[in-house]
PDB file of C-alpha atoms and ligand atoms in Angstrom:
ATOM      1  CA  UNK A 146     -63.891  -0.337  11.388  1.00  0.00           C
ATOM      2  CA  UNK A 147     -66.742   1.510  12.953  1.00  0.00           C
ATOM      3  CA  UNK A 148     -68.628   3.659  10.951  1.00  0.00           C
ATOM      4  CA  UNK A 149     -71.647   4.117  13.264  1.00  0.00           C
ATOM      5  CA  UNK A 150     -70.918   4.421  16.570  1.00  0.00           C
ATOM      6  CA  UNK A 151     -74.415   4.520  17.230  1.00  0.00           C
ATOM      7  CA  UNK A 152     -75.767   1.492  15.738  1.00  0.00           C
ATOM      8  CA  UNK A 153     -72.326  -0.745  15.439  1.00  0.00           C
ATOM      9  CA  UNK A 154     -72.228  -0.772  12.438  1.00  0.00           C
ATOM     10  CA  UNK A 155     -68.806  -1.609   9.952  1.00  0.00           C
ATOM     11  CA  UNK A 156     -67.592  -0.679   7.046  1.00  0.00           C
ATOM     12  CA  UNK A 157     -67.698  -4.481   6.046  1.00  0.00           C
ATOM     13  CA  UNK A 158     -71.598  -5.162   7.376  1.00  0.00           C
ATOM     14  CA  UNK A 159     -72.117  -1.858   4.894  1.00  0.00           C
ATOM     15  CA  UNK A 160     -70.067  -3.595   1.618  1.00  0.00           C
ATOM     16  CA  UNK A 161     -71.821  -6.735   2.953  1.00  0.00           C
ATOM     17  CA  UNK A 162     -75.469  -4.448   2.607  1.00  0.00           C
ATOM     18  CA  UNK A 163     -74.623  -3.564  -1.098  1.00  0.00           C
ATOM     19  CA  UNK A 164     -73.370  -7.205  -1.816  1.00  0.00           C
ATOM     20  CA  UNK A 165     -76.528  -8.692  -0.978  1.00  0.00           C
ATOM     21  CA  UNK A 166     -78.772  -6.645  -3.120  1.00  0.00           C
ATOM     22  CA  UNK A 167     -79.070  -3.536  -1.131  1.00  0.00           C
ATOM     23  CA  UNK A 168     -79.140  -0.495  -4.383  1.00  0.00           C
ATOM     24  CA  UNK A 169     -79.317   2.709  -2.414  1.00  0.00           C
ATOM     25  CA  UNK A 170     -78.022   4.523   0.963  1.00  0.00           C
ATOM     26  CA  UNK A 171     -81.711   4.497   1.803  1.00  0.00           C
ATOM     27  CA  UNK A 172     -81.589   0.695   1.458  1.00  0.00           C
ATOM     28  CA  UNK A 173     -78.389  -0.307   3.403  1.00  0.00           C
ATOM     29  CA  UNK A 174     -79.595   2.030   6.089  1.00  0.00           C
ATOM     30  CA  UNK A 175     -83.056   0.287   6.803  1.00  0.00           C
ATOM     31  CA  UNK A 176     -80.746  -3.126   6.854  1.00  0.00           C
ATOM     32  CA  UNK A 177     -78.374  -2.194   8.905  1.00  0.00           C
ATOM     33  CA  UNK A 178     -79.895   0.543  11.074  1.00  0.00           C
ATOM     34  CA  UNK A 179     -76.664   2.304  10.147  1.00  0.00           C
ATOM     35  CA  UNK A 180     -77.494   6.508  10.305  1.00  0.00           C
ATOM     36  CA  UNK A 181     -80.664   6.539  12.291  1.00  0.00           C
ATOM     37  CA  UNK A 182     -79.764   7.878  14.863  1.00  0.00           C
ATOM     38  CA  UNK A 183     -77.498  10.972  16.000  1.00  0.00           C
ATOM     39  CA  UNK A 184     -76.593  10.900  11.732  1.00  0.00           C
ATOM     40  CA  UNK A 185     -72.708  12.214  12.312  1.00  0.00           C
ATOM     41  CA  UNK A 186     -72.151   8.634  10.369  1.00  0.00           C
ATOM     42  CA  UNK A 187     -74.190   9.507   7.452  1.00  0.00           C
ATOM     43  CA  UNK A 188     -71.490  11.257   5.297  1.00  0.00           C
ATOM     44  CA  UNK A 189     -68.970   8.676   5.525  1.00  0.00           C
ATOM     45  CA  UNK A 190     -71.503   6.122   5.295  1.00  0.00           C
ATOM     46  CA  UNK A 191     -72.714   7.041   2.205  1.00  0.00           C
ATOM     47  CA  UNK A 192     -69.625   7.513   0.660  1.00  0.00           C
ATOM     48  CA  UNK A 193     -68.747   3.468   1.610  1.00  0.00           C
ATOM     49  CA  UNK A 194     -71.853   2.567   0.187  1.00  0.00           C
ATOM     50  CA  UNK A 195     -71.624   4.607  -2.912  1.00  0.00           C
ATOM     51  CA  UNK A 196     -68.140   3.162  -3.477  1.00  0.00           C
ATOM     52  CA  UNK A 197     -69.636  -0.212  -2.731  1.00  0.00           C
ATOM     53  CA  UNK A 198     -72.340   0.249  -5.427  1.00  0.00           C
ATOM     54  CA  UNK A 199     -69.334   1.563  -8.363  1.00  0.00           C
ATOM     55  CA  UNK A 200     -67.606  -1.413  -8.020  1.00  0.00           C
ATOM     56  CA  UNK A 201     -70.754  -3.464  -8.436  1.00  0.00           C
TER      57      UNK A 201
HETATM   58 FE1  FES B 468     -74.466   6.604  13.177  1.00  0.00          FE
HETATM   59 FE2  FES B 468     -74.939   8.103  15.291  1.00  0.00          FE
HETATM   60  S1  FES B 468     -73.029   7.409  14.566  1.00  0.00           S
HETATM   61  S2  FES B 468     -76.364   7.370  13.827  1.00  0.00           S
END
């Protein structure tokens, strides 16, 4: 699904982020552009990528 309407970005290309090295929100966001723009993504963003990084 969507995350960021914005940018386009999914949940998956955000898991994808985390799987591919990616160790911070700060980090999946520069990769994937996800939350820089309006931000209304950022909360559920980061709680995708924080999951992602648990289950690491
Ligand atoms: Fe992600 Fe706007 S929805 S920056």
């Amino acid at each position: 699904m969507y995350v960021c309407m914005c940018k386009k970005v999914t949940d998956r290309q955000l898991r994808q982020a985390v799987a591919q090295g990616a160790s911070s929100f700060g980090e999946v966001s520069r990769e994937t552009r996800c939350s820089t723009q309006c931000g209304k993504c950022t909360c559920l963003a980061r709680e995708i990528v924080d999951d992602a990084l648990l289950a690491q």
